[in-house]
Short mmCIF file of C-alpha atoms in Angstrom, two decimals:
data_model
loop_
_atom_site.label_atom_id
_atom_site.label_comp_id
_atom_site.label_asym_id
_atom_site.label_seq_id
_atom_site.Cartn_x
_atom_site.Cartn_y
_atom_site.Cartn_z
CA MET A 172 47.55 67.78 152.72
CA TRP A 173 47.45 71.44 151.69
CA ARG A 174 44.31 73.51 151.55
CA MET A 175 43.19 76.22 149.18
CA LYS A 176 41.42 79.28 150.50
CA GLN A 177 38.25 79.76 148.54
CA SER A 178 38.20 83.52 149.01
CA GLN A 179 41.50 83.92 147.11
CA TYR A 180 40.38 82.28 143.88
CA ALA A 181 37.83 83.35 141.29
CA PRO A 182 37.58 82.09 137.71
CA THR A 183 37.57 84.75 134.99
CA ASN A 184 36.89 84.39 131.26
CA PHE A 185 39.05 86.69 129.14
CA THR A 186 37.08 86.98 125.91
CA ASP A 187 34.94 89.39 123.92
CA ARG A 188 32.35 86.72 123.20
CA LYS A 189 29.38 85.98 125.39
CA ILE A 190 29.97 82.55 126.91
CA PRO A 191 28.46 80.97 130.01
CA ASP A 192 30.36 81.24 133.27
CA LEU A 193 32.58 78.37 134.33
CA GLU A 194 31.38 76.27 137.19
CA VAL A 195 34.39 75.76 139.44
CA GLU A 196 34.17 73.92 142.72
CA ILE A 197 36.69 73.64 145.53
CA ASN A 198 35.88 71.32 148.41
CA SER A 199 32.39 70.89 146.95
CA ASN A 200 31.69 74.65 147.22
CA ARG A 201 30.89 76.57 144.03
CA ILE A 202 33.10 79.61 143.43
CA PRO A 203 31.41 82.53 141.60
CA CYS A 204 33.05 84.04 138.53
CA ALA A 205 34.60 87.49 138.81
CA ASP A 206 34.59 90.36 136.28
CA THR A 207 37.97 91.68 137.41
CA LEU A 208 41.21 90.02 138.39
CA LYS A 209 44.20 91.48 140.20
CA TYR A 210 47.48 90.15 138.80
CA LEU A 211 50.96 91.60 139.37
CA ARG A 212 49.46 94.74 141.00
CA MET A 213 47.33 95.42 137.92
CA THR A 214 43.59 95.00 137.75
CA LEU A 215 42.42 93.31 134.57
CA ASP A 216 38.80 93.12 133.52
CA SER A 217 37.23 90.24 131.65
CA LYS A 218 37.21 92.02 128.27
CA LEU A 219 40.81 93.28 128.63
CA ASN A 220 39.89 96.88 127.83
CA TRP A 221 41.44 98.41 130.98
CA ASN A 222 38.30 100.36 131.95
CA TYR A 223 38.36 99.28 135.58
CA LEU A 224 42.07 100.10 135.95
CA ILE A 225 41.67 103.53 134.38
CA GLU A 226 38.69 104.41 136.59
CA LYS A 227 40.54 103.27 139.69
CA LYS A 228 43.66 105.31 138.84
CA GLU A 229 41.51 108.34 138.06
CA GLN A 230 39.90 108.10 141.50
CA GLU A 231 43.33 107.80 143.15
CA LEU A 232 44.58 110.88 141.26
CA MET A 233 41.53 112.90 142.27
CA ILE A 234 42.10 111.99 145.92
CA LYS A 235 45.75 113.08 145.65
CA PHE A 236 44.72 116.29 143.91
CA ARG A 237 42.22 117.09 146.67
CA LYS A 238 44.94 116.54 149.26
CA MET A 239 47.21 119.00 147.42
CA TYR A 240 44.48 121.59 146.77
CA TRP A 241 45.53 123.61 149.80
CA LEU A 242 48.70 124.52 147.88
CA MET A 243 46.79 126.20 145.06
CA GLY A 244 43.54 127.27 146.70
CA ARG A 245 42.38 130.86 147.03
CA ASN A 246 42.87 131.12 150.76
CA PHE A 247 46.47 129.93 150.84
CA GLN A 248 48.89 132.85 151.05
CA LEU A 249 51.64 132.03 148.55
CA SER A 250 53.23 134.46 146.19
CA LEU A 251 52.19 134.19 142.56
CA HIS A 252 55.65 132.89 141.63
CA ASN A 253 55.46 130.06 144.17
CA LYS A 254 51.92 129.15 143.08
CA LEU A 255 53.08 128.89 139.47
CA LEU A 256 56.02 126.68 140.48
CA THR A 257 53.72 124.44 142.49
CA ARG A 258 51.23 124.18 139.64
CA VAL A 259 54.00 123.28 137.16
CA PHE A 260 55.27 120.60 139.53
CA ILE A 261 51.81 119.07 139.94
CA ASN A 262 51.09 119.22 136.20
CA ARG A 263 54.38 117.43 135.46
CA PHE A 264 53.53 114.83 138.09
CA PHE A 265 50.16 114.10 136.45
CA PHE A 266 51.75 114.17 132.98
CA TYR A 267 54.26 111.46 133.88
CA LEU A 268 51.55 109.38 135.54
CA ASP A 269 49.50 109.68 132.37
CA LEU A 270 52.45 108.41 130.32
CA LEU A 271 52.98 105.57 132.76
CA TRP A 272 49.36 104.36 132.75
CA GLY A 273 48.55 105.48 129.20
#
């Protein structure tokens, strides 16, 4: 007989209306409802308005930007031409990510 891991499953209601949470039990243990669900590498929230995904991607972009700040910071000794090239590259990178995640 196969077993289900309780930690991998969480019921989620995808609706705009206020409805009571589902009571799901596996092996006589109640599983709490979740507000977000990760499916096909995307994080969906219960109202399907993408807020959680957008906030998460924004945090990831800020972390990447902080890691690349040494390229454009005041104390880094690059010529003005190289700084402009680097800034254009980073702006294009963020622009294409914005198109990808809308």
